[in-house]
JSON list of C-alpha atoms and ligand atoms in Angstrom, two decimals:
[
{"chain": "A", "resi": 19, "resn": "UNK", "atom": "CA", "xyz": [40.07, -63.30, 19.37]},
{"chain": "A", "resi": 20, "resn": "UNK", "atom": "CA", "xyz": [41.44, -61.88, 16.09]},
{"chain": "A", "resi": 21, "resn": "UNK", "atom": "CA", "xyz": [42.16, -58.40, 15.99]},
{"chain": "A", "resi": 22, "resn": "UNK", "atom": "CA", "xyz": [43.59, -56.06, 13.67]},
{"chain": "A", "resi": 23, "resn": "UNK", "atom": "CA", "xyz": [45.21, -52.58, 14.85]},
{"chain": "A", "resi": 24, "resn": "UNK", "atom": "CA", "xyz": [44.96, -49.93, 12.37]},
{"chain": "A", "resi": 25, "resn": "UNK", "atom": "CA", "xyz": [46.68, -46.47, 12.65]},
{"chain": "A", "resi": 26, "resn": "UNK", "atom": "CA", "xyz": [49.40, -43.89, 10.66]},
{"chain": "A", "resi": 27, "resn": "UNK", "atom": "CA", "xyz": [52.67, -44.66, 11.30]},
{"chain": "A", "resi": 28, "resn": "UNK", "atom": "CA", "xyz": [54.01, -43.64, 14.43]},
{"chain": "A", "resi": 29, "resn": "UNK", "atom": "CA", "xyz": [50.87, -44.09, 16.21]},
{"chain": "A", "resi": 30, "resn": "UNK", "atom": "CA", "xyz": [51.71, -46.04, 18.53]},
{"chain": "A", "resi": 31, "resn": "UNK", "atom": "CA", "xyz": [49.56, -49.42, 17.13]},
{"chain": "A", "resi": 32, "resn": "UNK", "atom": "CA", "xyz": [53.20, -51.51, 17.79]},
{"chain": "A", "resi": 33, "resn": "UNK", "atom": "CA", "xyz": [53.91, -50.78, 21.31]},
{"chain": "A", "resi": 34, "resn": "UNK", "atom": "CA", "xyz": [49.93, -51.23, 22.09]},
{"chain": "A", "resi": 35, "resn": "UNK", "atom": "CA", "xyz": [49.97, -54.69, 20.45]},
{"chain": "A", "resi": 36, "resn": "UNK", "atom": "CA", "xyz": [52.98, -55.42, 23.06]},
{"chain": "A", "resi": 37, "resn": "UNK", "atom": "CA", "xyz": [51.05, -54.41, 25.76]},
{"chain": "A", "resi": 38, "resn": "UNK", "atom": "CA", "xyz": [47.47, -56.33, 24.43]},
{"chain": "A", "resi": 39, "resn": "UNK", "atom": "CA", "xyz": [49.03, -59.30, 23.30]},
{"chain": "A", "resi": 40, "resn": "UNK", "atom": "CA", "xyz": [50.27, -60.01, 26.91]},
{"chain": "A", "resi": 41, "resn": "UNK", "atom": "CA", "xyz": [47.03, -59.52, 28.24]},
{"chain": "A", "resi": 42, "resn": "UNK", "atom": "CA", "xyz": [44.96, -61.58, 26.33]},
{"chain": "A", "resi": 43, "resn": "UNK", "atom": "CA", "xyz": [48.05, -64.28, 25.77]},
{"chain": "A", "resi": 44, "resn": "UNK", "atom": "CA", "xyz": [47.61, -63.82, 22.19]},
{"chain": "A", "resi": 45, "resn": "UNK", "atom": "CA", "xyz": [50.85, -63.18, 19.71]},
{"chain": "A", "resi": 46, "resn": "UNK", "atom": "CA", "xyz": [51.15, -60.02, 18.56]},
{"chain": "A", "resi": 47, "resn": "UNK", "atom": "CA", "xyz": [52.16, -60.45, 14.75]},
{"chain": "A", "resi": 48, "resn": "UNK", "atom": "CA", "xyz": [53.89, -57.47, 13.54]},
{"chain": "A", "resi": 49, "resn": "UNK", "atom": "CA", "xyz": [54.58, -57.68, 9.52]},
{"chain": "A", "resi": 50, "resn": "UNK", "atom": "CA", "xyz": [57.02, -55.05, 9.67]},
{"chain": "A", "resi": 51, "resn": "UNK", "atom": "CA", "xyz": [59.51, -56.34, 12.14]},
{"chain": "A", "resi": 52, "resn": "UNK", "atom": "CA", "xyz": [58.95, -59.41, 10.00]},
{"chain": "A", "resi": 53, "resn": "UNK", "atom": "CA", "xyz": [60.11, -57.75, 7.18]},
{"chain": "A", "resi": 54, "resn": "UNK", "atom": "CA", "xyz": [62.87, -56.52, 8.84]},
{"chain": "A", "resi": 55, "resn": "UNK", "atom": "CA", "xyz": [63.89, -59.89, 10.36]},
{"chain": "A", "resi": 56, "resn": "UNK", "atom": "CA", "xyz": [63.72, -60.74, 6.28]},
{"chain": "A", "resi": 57, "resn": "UNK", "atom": "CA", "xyz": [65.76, -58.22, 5.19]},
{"chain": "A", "resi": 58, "resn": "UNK", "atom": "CA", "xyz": [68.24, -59.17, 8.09]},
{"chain": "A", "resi": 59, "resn": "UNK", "atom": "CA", "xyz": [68.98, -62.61, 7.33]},
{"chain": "A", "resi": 60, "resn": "UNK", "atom": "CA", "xyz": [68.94, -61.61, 3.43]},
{"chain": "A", "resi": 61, "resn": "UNK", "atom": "CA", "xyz": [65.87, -63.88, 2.93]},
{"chain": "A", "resi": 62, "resn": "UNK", "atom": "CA", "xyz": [63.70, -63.73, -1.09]},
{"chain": "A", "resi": 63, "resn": "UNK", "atom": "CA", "xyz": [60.83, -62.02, 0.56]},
{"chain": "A", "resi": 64, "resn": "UNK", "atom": "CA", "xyz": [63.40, -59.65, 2.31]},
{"chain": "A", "resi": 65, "resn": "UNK", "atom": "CA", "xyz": [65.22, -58.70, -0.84]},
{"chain": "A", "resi": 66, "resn": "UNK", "atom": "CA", "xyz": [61.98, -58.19, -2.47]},
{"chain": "A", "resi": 67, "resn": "UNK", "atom": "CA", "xyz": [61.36, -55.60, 0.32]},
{"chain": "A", "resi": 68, "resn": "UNK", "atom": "CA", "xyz": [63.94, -53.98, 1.26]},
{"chain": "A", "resi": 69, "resn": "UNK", "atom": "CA", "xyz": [64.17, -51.18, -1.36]},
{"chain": "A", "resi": 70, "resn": "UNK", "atom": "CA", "xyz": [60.39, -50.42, -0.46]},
{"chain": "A", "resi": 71, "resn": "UNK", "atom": "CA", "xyz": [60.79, -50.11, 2.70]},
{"chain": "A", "resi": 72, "resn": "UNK", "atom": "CA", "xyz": [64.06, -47.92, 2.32]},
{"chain": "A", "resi": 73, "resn": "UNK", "atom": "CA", "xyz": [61.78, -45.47, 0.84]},
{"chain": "A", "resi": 74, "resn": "UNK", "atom": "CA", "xyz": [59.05, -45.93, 2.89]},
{"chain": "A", "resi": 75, "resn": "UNK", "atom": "CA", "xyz": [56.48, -47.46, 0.40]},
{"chain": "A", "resi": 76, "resn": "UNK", "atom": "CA", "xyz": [54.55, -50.32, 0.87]},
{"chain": "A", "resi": 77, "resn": "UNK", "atom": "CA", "xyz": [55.88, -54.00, 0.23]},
{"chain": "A", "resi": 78, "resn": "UNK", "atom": "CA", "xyz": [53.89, -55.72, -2.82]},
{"chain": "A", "resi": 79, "resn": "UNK", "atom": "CA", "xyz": [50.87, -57.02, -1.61]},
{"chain": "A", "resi": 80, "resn": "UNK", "atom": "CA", "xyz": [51.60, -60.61, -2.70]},
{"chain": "A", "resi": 81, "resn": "UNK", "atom": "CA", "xyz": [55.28, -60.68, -1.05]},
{"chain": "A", "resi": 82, "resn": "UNK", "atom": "CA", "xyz": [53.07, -59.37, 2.39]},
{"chain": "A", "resi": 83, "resn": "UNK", "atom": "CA", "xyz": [50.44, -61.93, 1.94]},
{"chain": "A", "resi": 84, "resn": "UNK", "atom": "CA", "xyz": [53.04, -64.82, 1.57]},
{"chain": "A", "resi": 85, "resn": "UNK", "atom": "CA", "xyz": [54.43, -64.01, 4.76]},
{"chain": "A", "resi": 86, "resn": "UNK", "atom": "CA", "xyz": [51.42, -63.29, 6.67]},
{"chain": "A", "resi": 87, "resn": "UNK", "atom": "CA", "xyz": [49.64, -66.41, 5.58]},
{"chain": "A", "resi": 88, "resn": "UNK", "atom": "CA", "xyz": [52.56, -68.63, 6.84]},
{"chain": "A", "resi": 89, "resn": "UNK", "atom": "CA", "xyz": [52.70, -66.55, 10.24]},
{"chain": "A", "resi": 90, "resn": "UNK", "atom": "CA", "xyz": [48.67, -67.23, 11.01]},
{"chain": "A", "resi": 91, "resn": "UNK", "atom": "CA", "xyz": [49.02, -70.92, 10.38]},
{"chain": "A", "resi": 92, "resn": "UNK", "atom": "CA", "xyz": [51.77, -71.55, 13.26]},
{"chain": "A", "resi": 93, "resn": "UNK", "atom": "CA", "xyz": [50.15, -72.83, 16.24]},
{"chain": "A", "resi": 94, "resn": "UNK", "atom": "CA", "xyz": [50.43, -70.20, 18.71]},
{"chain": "A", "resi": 95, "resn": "UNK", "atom": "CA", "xyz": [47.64, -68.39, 16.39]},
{"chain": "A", "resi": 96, "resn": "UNK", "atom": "CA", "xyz": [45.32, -70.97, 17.02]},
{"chain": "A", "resi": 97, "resn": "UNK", "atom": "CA", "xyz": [43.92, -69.01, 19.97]},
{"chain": "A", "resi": 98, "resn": "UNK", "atom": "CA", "xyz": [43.65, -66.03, 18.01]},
{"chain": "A", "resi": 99, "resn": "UNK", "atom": "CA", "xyz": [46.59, -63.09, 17.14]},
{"chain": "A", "resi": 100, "resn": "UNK", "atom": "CA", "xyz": [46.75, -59.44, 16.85]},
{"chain": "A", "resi": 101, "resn": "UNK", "atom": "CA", "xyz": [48.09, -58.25, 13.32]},
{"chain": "A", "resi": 102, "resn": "UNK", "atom": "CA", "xyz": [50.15, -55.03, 13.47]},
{"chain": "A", "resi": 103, "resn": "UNK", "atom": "CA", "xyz": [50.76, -53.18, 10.47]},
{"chain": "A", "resi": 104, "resn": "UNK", "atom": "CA", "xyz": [48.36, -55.71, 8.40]},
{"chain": "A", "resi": 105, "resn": "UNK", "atom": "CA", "xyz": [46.29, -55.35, 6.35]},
{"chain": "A", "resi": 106, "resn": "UNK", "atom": "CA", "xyz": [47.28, -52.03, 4.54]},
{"chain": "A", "resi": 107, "resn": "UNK", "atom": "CA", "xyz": [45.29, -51.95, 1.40]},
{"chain": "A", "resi": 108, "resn": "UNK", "atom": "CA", "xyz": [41.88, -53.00, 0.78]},
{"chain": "A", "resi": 109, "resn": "UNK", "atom": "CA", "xyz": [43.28, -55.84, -1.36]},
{"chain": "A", "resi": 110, "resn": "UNK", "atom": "CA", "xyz": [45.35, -56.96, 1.91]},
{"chain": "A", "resi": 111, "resn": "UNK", "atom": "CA", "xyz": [42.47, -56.93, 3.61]},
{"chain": "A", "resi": 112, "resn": "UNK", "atom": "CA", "xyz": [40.60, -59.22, 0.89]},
{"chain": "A", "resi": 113, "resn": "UNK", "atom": "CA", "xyz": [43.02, -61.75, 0.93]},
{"chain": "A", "resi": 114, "resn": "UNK", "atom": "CA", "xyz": [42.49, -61.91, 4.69]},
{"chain": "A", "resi": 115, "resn": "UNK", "atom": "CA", "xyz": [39.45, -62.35, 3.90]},
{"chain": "A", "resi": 116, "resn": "UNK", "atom": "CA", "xyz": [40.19, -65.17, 1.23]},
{"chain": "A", "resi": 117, "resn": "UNK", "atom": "CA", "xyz": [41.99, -66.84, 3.64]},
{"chain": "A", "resi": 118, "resn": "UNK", "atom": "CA", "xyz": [38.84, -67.51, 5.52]},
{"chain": "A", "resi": 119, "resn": "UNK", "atom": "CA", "xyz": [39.89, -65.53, 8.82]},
{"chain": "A", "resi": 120, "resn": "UNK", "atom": "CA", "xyz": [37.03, -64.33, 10.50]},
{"chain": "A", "resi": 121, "resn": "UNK", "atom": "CA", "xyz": [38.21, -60.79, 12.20]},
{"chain": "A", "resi": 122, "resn": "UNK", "atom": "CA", "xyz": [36.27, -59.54, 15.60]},
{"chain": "A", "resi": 123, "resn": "UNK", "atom": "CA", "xyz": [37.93, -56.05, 15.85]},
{"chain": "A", "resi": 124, "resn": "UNK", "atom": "CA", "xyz": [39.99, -53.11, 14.15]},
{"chain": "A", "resi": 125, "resn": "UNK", "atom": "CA", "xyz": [40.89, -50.75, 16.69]},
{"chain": "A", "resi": 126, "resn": "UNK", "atom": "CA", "xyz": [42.00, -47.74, 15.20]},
{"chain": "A", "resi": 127, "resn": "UNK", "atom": "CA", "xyz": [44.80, -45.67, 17.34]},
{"chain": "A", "resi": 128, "resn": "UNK", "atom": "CA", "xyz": [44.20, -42.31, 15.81]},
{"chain": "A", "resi": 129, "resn": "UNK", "atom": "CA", "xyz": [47.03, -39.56, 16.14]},
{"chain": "A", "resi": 130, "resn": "UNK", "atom": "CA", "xyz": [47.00, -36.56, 14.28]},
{"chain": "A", "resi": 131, "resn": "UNK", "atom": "CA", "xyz": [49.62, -36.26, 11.50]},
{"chain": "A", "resi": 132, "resn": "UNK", "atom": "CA", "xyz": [51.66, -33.26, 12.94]},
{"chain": "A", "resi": 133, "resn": "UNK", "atom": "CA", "xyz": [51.82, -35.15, 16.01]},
{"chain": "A", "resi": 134, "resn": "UNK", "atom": "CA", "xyz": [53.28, -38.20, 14.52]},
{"chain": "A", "resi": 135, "resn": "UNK", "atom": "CA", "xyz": [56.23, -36.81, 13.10]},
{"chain": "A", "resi": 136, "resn": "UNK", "atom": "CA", "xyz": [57.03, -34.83, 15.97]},
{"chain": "A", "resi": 137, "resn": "UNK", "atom": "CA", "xyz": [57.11, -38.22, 17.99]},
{"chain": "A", "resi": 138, "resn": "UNK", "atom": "CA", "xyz": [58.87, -40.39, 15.28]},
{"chain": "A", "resi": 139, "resn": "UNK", "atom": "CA", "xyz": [62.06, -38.37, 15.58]},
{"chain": "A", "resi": 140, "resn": "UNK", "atom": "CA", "xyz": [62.39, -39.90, 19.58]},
{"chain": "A", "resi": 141, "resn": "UNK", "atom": "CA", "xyz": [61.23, -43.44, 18.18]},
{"chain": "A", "resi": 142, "resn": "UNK", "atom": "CA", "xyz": [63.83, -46.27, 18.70]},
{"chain": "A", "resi": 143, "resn": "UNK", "atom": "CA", "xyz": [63.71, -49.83, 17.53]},
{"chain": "A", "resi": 144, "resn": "UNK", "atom": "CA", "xyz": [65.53, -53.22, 18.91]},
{"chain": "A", "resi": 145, "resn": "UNK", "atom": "CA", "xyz": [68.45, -55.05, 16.66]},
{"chain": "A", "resi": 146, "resn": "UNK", "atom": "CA", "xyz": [67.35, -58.09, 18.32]},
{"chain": "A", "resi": 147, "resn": "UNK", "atom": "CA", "xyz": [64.04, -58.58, 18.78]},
{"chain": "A", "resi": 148, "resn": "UNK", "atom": "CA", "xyz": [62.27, -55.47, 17.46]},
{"chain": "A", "resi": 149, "resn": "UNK", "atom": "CA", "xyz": [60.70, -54.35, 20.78]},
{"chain": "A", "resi": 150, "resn": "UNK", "atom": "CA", "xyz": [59.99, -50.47, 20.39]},
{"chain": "A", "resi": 151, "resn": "UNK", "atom": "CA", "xyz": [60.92, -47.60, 22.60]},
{"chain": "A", "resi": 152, "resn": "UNK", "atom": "CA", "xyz": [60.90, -43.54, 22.68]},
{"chain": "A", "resi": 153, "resn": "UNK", "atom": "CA", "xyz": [63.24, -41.72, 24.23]},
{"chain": "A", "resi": 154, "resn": "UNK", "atom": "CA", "xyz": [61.00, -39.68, 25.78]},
{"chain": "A", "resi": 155, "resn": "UNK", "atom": "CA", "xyz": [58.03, -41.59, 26.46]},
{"chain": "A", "resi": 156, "resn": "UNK", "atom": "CA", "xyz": [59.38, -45.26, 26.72]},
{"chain": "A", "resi": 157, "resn": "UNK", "atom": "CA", "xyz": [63.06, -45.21, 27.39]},
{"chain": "A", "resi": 158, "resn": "UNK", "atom": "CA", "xyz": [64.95, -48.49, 27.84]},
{"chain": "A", "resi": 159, "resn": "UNK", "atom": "CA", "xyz": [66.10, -49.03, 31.17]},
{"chain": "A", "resi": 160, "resn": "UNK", "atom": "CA", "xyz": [70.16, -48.83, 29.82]},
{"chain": "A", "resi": 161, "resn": "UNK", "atom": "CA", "xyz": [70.89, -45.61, 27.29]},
{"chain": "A", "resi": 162, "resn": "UNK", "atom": "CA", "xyz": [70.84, -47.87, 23.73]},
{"chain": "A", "resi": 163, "resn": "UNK", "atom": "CA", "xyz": [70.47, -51.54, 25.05]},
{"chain": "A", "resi": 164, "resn": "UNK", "atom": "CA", "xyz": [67.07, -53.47, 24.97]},
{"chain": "A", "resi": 165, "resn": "UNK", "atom": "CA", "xyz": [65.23, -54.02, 28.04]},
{"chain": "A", "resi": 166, "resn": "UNK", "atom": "CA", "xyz": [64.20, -57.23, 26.81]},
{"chain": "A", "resi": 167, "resn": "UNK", "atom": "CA", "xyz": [66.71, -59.10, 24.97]},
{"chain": "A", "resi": 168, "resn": "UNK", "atom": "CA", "xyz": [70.07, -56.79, 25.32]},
{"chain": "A", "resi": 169, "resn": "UNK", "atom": "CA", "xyz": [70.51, -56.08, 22.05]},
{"chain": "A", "resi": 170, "resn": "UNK", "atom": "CA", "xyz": [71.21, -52.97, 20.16]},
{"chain": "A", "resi": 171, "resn": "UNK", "atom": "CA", "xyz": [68.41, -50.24, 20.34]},
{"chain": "A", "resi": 172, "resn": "UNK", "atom": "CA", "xyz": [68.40, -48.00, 16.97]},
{"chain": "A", "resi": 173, "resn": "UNK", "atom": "CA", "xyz": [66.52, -45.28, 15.13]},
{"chain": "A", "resi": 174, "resn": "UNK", "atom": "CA", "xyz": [64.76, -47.12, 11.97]},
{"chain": "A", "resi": 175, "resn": "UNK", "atom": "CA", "xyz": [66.31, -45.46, 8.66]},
{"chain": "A", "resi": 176, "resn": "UNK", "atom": "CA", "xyz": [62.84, -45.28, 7.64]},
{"chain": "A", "resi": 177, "resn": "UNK", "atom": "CA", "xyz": [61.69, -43.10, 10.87]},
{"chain": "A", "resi": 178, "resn": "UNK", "atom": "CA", "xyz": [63.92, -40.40, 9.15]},
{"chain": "A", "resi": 179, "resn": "UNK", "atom": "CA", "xyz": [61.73, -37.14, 8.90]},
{"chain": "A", "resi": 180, "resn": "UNK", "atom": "CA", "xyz": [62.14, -37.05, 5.03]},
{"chain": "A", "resi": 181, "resn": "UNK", "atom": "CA", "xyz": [60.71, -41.32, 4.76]},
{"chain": "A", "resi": 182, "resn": "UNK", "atom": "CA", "xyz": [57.92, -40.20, 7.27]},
{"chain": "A", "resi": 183, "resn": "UNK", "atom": "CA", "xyz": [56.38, -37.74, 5.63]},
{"chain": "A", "resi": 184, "resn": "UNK", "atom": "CA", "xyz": [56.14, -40.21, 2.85]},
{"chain": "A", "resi": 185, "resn": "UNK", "atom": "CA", "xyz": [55.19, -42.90, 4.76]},
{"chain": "A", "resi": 186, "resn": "UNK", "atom": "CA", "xyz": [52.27, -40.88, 5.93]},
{"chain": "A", "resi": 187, "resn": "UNK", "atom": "CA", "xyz": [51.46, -39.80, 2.66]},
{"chain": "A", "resi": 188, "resn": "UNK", "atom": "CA", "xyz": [51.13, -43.74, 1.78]},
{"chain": "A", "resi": 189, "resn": "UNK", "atom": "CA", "xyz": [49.23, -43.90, 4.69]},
{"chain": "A", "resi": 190, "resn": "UNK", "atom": "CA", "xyz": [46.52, -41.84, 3.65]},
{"chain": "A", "resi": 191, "resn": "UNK", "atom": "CA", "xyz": [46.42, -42.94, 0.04]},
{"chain": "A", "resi": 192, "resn": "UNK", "atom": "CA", "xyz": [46.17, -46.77, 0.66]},
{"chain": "A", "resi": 193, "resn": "UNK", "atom": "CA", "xyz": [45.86, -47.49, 4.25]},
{"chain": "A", "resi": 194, "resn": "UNK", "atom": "CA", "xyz": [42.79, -45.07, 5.64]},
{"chain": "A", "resi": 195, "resn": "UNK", "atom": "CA", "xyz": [40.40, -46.61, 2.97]},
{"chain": "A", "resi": 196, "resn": "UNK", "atom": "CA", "xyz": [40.85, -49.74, 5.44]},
{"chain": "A", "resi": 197, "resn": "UNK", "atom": "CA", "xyz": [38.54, -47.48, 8.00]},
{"chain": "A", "resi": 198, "resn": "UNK", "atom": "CA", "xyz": [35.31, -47.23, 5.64]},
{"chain": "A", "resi": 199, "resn": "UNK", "atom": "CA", "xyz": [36.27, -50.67, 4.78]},
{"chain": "A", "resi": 200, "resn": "UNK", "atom": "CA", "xyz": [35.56, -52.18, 7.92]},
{"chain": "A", "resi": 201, "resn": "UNK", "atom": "CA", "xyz": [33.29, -49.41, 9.82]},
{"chain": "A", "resi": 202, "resn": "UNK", "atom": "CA", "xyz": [31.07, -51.06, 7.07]},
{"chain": "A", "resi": 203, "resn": "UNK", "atom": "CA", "xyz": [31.38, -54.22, 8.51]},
{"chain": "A", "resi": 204, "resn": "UNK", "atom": "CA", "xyz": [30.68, -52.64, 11.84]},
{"chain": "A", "resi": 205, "resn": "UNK", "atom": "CA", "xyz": [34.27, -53.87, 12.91]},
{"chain": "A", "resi": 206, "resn": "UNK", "atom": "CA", "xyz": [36.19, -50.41, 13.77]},
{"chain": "A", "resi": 207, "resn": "UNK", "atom": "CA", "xyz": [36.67, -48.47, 17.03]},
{"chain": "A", "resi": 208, "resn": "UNK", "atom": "CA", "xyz": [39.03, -45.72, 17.23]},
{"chain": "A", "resi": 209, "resn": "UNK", "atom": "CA", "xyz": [40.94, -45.24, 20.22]},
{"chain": "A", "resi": 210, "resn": "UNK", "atom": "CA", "xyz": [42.10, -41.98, 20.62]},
{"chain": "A", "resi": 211, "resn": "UNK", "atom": "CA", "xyz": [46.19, -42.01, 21.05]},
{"chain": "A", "resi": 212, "resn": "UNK", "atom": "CA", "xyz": [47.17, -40.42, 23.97]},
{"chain": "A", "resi": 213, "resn": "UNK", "atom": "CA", "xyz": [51.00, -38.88, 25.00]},
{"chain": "A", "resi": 214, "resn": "UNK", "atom": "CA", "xyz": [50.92, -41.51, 28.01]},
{"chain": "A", "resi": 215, "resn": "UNK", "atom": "CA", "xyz": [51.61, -45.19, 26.83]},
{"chain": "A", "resi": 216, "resn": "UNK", "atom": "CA", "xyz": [49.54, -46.61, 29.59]},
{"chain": "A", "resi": 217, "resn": "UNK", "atom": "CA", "xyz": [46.94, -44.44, 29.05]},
{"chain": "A", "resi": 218, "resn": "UNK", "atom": "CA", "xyz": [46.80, -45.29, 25.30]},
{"chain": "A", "resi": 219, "resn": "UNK", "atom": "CA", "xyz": [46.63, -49.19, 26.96]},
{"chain": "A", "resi": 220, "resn": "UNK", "atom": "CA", "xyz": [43.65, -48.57, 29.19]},
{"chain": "A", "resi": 221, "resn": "UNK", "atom": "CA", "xyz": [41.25, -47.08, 26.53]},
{"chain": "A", "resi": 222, "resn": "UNK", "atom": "CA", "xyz": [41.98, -49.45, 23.81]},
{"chain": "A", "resi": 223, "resn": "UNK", "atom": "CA", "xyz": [42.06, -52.75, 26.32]},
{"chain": "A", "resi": 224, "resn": "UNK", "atom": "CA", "xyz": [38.12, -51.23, 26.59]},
{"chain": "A", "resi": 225, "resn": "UNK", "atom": "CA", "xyz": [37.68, -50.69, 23.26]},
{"chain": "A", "resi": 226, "resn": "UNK", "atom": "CA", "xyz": [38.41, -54.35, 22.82]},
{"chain": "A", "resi": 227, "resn": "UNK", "atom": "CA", "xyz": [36.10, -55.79, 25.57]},
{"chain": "A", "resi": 228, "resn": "UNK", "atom": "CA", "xyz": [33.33, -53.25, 25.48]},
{"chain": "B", "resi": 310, "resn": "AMP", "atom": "P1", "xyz": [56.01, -50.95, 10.13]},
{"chain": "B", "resi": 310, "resn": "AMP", "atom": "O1", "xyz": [57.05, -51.44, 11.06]},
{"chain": "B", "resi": 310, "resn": "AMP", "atom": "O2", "xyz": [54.68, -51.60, 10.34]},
{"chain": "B", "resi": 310, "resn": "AMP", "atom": "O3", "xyz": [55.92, -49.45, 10.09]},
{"chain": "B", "resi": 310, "resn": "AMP", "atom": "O4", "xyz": [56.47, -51.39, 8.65]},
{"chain": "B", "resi": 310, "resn": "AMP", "atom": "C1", "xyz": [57.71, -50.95, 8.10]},
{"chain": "B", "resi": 310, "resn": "AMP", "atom": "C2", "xyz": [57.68, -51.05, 6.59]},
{"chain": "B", "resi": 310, "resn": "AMP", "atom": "O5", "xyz": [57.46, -52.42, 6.20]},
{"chain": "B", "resi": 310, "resn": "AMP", "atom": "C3", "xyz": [56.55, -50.27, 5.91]},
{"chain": "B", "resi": 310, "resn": "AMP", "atom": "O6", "xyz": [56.88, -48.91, 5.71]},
{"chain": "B", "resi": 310, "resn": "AMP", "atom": "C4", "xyz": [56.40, -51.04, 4.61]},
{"chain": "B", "resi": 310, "resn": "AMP", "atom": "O7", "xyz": [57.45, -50.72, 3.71]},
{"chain": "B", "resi": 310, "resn": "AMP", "atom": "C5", "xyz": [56.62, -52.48, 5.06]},
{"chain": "B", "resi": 310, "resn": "AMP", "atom": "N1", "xyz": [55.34, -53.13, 5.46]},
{"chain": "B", "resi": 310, "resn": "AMP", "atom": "C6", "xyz": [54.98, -53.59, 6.69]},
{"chain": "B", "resi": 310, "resn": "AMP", "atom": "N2", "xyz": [53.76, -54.13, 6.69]},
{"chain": "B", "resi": 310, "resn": "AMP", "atom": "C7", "xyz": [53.31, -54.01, 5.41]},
{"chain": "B", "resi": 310, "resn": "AMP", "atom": "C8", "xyz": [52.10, -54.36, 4.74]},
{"chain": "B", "resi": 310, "resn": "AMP", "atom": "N3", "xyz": [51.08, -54.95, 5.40]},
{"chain": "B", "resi": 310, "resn": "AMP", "atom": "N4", "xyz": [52.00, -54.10, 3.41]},
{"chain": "B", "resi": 310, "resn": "AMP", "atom": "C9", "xyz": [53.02, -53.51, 2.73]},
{"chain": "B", "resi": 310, "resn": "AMP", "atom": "N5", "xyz": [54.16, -53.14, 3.29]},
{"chain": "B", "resi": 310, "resn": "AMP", "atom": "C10", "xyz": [54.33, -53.38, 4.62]}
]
């Protein structure tokens, strides 16, 4: 099954891919942390990024595209993948299109803006292995360590109130046209984001199978 989750940022669509992706023993394909990874190890794509991202605008499409389309061809996407935080624009979405990937859902975890950036200032991110967490709503086991790998757990520079205003801003301009673009296909479901995680989990595991 390929899905897509679609939402602002902040959300929630990242830690809901962790959860889905487990349960359907799919990979959970996050271009963001993939960008960061790039912009860790000082790779082209990641210098290309990085000052973007800084700001909170969108990578070019074409330096995106390049990395997705390399990601989808590995083998544990035979089976099918979930893409978090792709596509973005309505040319992203072409391109996926292009590519000849057939998509069966966009769920859509809606939150309302004001909600977003009261929740983004709790929002924590692993060094590691980019595993998300909120101090309030999903704290890691250990104050500042990852439950999963042990690395380093950090605020984003981009989750800064200033970048996410912006970021929703770019959010609205580019990314919400992907709703009409795919309720058109008769593709979207929006799942209503809720404050508990699991809750969150429950309705959009049914959006998926219903
Ligand atoms: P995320 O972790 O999904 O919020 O992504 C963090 C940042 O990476 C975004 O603010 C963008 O700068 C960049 N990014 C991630 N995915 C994309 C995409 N599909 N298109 C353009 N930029 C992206």
């Amino acid at each position: 099954m390929n899905l897509i989750f679609l939402g602002a940022p902040g959300a929630g669509k990242g830690t809901q891919a962790e959860v889905v992706c487990k349960e359907l023993n799919i990979p959970a394909i996050s271009t963001g942390n993939m960008l960061r990874e790039a912009v860790k190890n000082g790779t082209k794509a990641g210098l290309a990024a990085k000052e973007f991202m800084d700001r909170g605008d969108l990578v070019p499409d074409e330096v995106v595209i390049g990395i997705l389309k390399d990601r989808i061809a590995e083998d544990d996407a035979k089976n099918g993948f979930i893409l978090d935080g792709f596509p973005r624009t309505v040319a992203q979405a072409e391109a996926l299109e292009k590519m000849g990937v057939n998509i069966d859902k966009v769920i859509e975890i809606h939150v309302a803006d004001e909600a977003i950036t009261a929740r983004m200032s709790g929002r924590r991110v692993c060094e590691g292995c980019g595993n998300s967490y909120h101090i309030e709503y999903k704290p890691t086991k250990v104050e500042g360590i990852c439950d999963a790998c042990g690395a380093k757990v950090v605020q984003r520079i981009d989750d800064k109130p200033e970048t996410v205003i912006s970021r929703l801003k770019t959010y609205h301009e580019k990314t919400a046209p992907l709703k009409d673009f795919y309720a058109a296909k008769g593709k979207l479901v929006t799942v209503e984001g809720q404050d508990e995680i699991a809750e969150t989990s429950k309705l959009t595991l049914a959006a998926i199978k219903g």
